[in-house]
Every structure is written in C-alpha cells, then in structure tokens.
One Martini backbone bead per residue (centre of mass of N, CA, C, O) as a GRO file, in nm:
protein
  150
    1UNK     BB    1   0.098   0.036   0.021
    2UNK     BB    2   0.023   0.373  -0.088
    3UNK     BB    3   0.083   0.706   0.054
    4UNK     BB    4  -0.029   1.033  -0.052
    5UNK     BB    5  -0.034   1.421  -0.015
    6UNK     BB    6  -0.007   1.615  -0.265
    7UNK     BB    7  -0.278   1.770  -0.293
    8UNK     BB    8  -0.307   1.881  -0.003
    9UNK     BB    9  -0.034   2.028   0.007
   10UNK     BB   10  -0.088   2.220  -0.226
   11UNK     BB   11  -0.332   2.359  -0.092
   12UNK     BB   12  -0.192   2.458   0.165
   13UNK     BB   13   0.023   2.631   0.026
   14UNK     BB   14  -0.167   2.821  -0.125
   15UNK     BB   15  -0.320   2.931   0.117
   16UNK     BB   16  -0.084   3.045   0.274
   17UNK     BB   17   0.025   3.245   0.052
   18UNK     BB   18  -0.235   3.398  -0.013
   19UNK     BB   19  -0.299   3.501   0.273
   20UNK     BB   20  -0.026   3.636   0.323
   21UNK     BB   21  -0.049   3.842   0.094
   22UNK     BB   22  -0.311   3.976   0.189
   23UNK     BB   23  -0.207   4.069   0.462
   24UNK     BB   24   0.035   4.234   0.357
   25UNK     BB   25  -0.133   4.431   0.184
   26UNK     BB   26  -0.307   4.535   0.415
   27UNK     BB   27  -0.075   4.648   0.585
   28UNK     BB   28   0.037   4.841   0.373
   29UNK     BB   29  -0.221   5.007   0.338
   30UNK     BB   30  -0.238   5.100   0.635
   31UNK     BB   31   0.030   5.249   0.636
   32UNK     BB   32  -0.035   5.444   0.395
   33UNK     BB   33  -0.308   5.547   0.560
   34UNK     BB   34  -0.218   5.590   0.867
   35UNK     BB   35  -0.289   5.294   1.023
   36UNK     BB   36  -0.094   5.178   1.255
   37UNK     BB   37  -0.262   5.006   1.455
   38UNK     BB   38  -0.387   4.821   1.240
   39UNK     BB   39  -0.117   4.723   1.125
   40UNK     BB   40  -0.019   4.593   1.390
   41UNK     BB   41  -0.255   4.397   1.406
   42UNK     BB   42  -0.183   4.258   1.138
   43UNK     BB   43   0.086   4.149   1.241
   44UNK     BB   44  -0.044   3.969   1.452
   45UNK     BB   45  -0.206   3.797   1.257
   46UNK     BB   46   0.035   3.695   1.097
   47UNK     BB   47   0.179   3.560   1.333
   48UNK     BB   48  -0.048   3.355   1.392
   49UNK     BB   49  -0.053   3.225   1.116
   50UNK     BB   50   0.240   3.126   1.119
   51UNK     BB   51   0.230   2.971   1.389
   52UNK     BB   52   0.027   2.759   1.308
   53UNK     BB   53   0.204   2.629   1.079
   54UNK     BB   54   0.438   2.563   1.267
   55UNK     BB   55   0.283   2.378   1.467
   56UNK     BB   56   0.143   2.183   1.262
   57UNK     BB   57   0.350   2.068   1.057
   58UNK     BB   58   0.326   2.038   0.758
   59UNK     BB   59   0.357   1.737   0.550
   60UNK     BB   60   0.502   1.552   0.329
   61UNK     BB   61   0.373   1.222   0.241
   62UNK     BB   62   0.535   0.891   0.197
   63UNK     BB   63   0.386   0.570   0.211
   64UNK     BB   64   0.538   0.232   0.233
   65UNK     BB   65   0.467  -0.148   0.244
   66UNK     BB   66   0.610  -0.277   0.029
   67UNK     BB   67   0.722  -0.562   0.048
   68UNK     BB   68   0.996  -0.563   0.302
   69UNK     BB   69   0.936  -0.249   0.335
   70UNK     BB   70   0.960   0.063   0.502
   71UNK     BB   71   0.845   0.382   0.371
   72UNK     BB   72   0.935   0.728   0.474
   73UNK     BB   73   0.851   1.033   0.332
   74UNK     BB   74   0.962   1.380   0.416
   75UNK     BB   75   0.840   1.734   0.430
   76UNK     BB   76   0.811   2.056   0.459
   77UNK     BB   77   0.587   2.284   0.335
   78UNK     BB   78   0.661   2.526   0.539
   79UNK     BB   79   0.960   2.688   0.419
   80UNK     BB   80   1.229   2.936   0.426
   81UNK     BB   81   1.501   2.729   0.415
   82UNK     BB   82   1.409   2.494   0.270
   83UNK     BB   83   1.426   2.170   0.178
   84UNK     BB   84   1.409   1.878   0.399
   85UNK     BB   85   1.483   1.575   0.314
   86UNK     BB   86   1.325   1.272   0.427
   87UNK     BB   87   1.409   0.924   0.532
   88UNK     BB   88   1.250   0.608   0.599
   89UNK     BB   89   1.424   0.282   0.607
   90UNK     BB   90   1.300  -0.058   0.662
   91UNK     BB   91   1.251  -0.355   0.769
   92UNK     BB   92   0.969  -0.498   0.895
   93UNK     BB   93   1.098  -0.687   1.124
   94UNK     BB   94   1.210  -0.426   1.299
   95UNK     BB   95   0.944  -0.352   1.402
   96UNK     BB   96   0.803  -0.256   1.733
   97UNK     BB   97   0.686   0.050   1.710
   98UNK     BB   98   0.383   0.270   1.687
   99UNK     BB   99   0.351   0.609   1.766
  100UNK     BB  100   0.049   0.779   1.834
  101UNK     BB  101  -0.012   1.144   1.846
  102UNK     BB  102  -0.272   1.335   1.955
  103UNK     BB  103  -0.390   1.673   1.878
  104UNK     BB  104  -0.603   1.919   1.860
  105UNK     BB  105  -0.866   1.736   1.831
  106UNK     BB  106  -0.716   1.542   1.601
  107UNK     BB  107  -0.568   1.729   1.382
  108UNK     BB  108  -0.305   1.637   1.515
  109UNK     BB  109  -0.028   1.416   1.414
  110UNK     BB  110   0.206   1.172   1.539
  111UNK     BB  111   0.505   0.978   1.444
  112UNK     BB  112   0.673   0.694   1.600
  113UNK     BB  113   0.951   0.491   1.534
  114UNK     BB  114   1.038   0.156   1.644
  115UNK     BB  115   1.346  -0.027   1.637
  116UNK     BB  116   1.550  -0.302   1.562
  117UNK     BB  117   1.886  -0.343   1.620
  118UNK     BB  118   2.204  -0.458   1.664
  119UNK     BB  119   2.226  -0.244   1.930
  120UNK     BB  120   1.904  -0.217   1.950
  121UNK     BB  121   1.701   0.041   2.024
  122UNK     BB  122   1.526   0.265   1.792
  123UNK     BB  123   1.438   0.615   1.738
  124UNK     BB  124   1.268   0.803   1.544
  125UNK     BB  125   1.173   1.078   1.439
  126UNK     BB  126   0.917   1.276   1.441
  127UNK     BB  127   0.610   1.267   1.244
  128UNK     BB  128   0.393   1.461   1.076
  129UNK     BB  129   0.025   1.398   0.996
  130UNK     BB  130  -0.145   1.665   0.929
  131UNK     BB  131  -0.147   1.632   0.597
  132UNK     BB  132  -0.348   1.412   0.651
  133UNK     BB  133  -0.597   1.225   0.649
  134UNK     BB  134  -0.776   1.035   0.859
  135UNK     BB  135  -0.781   0.782   0.679
  136UNK     BB  136  -0.473   0.767   0.627
  137UNK     BB  137  -0.391   0.738   0.921
  138UNK     BB  138  -0.547   0.472   0.969
  139UNK     BB  139  -0.401   0.307   0.752
  140UNK     BB  140  -0.121   0.330   0.876
  141UNK     BB  141  -0.190   0.213   1.153
  142UNK     BB  142  -0.291  -0.062   1.051
  143UNK     BB  143  -0.035  -0.145   0.906
  144UNK     BB  144   0.165  -0.129   1.147
  145UNK     BB  145   0.006  -0.318   1.340
  146UNK     BB  146   0.019  -0.570   1.152
  147UNK     BB  147   0.329  -0.589   1.150
  148UNK     BB  148   0.370  -0.623   1.458
  149UNK     BB  149   0.194  -0.891   1.489
  150UNK     BB  150   0.384  -1.071   1.285
   0.00000   0.00000   0.00000
C-alpha cells in the first residue's frame, strides 16, 4: 500500500501563501493610509497565522509498506529555509512500535517509529501526519499495527 498527500499539501501551500500575501498587502495599505495601530494589529494577525502553520507542521508524506520494507518520506510544506528531504527506510521485521500521538482535538497527529537494530532499540524522529486525511492516518496505523502483530 502506498499513501501520498501531494494534492492536499499543494492546497495547503497555496492557501498559506495566498492568505499571507493578502494579509501583507492589507498591512501595507494600512501603513500607507496612516492607520498604524490597525497595521500593527495586522502584523499580530500575520504572526498568529504563521505560528499556526509552524505548530501544525504540515508535511508532505509518502508512506509505502510494499515488499519487505517500510518507506516513509517526508518534508515540511511551509519552510522559508528550503526543503529538508527526509526518509525512513527499514525492513518490516525490525519494526517494534509505532507510536501515534494526537493533539489539538485530533487535527494534529505525530508518528514515532521504534525499531530493533543490531545494537538495540532505536527511535526515529517524530513525523507530523497533520497533512494527511484522517482516513489515511488510520490506514497507516492499521498497516503498522498489522506488521507489528506478525
């Protein structure tokens, strides 16, 4: 099974940049019209807008459990420092735990994978699943749980 969130990530990115541009133009217009207090309030709104996307940590996700490997590729959707592509890849038999942590009324979800290595147990960095639909999150959870049970 392969799960990708390309379409949703594209929509999230467009919404973020479109609304950001509209807020910035509104702030600029308020400054030009000498409404400094309203412009500063607009800066506060923009800060909250940016903070939300930073906390939500929307990521492009590509999950695959085909063949004998689990592959999870991901990168941040909203990043001003450039894309940092990450990939997790390991044989299925090494998976020991898949920890799912929901927050913000189930809207945000994180995944931590724990595997057995030759030197002991290793935990991969947490990956945000906020950019996936609830159904895709459940499919990944069911897939990983079935692999752990086998």
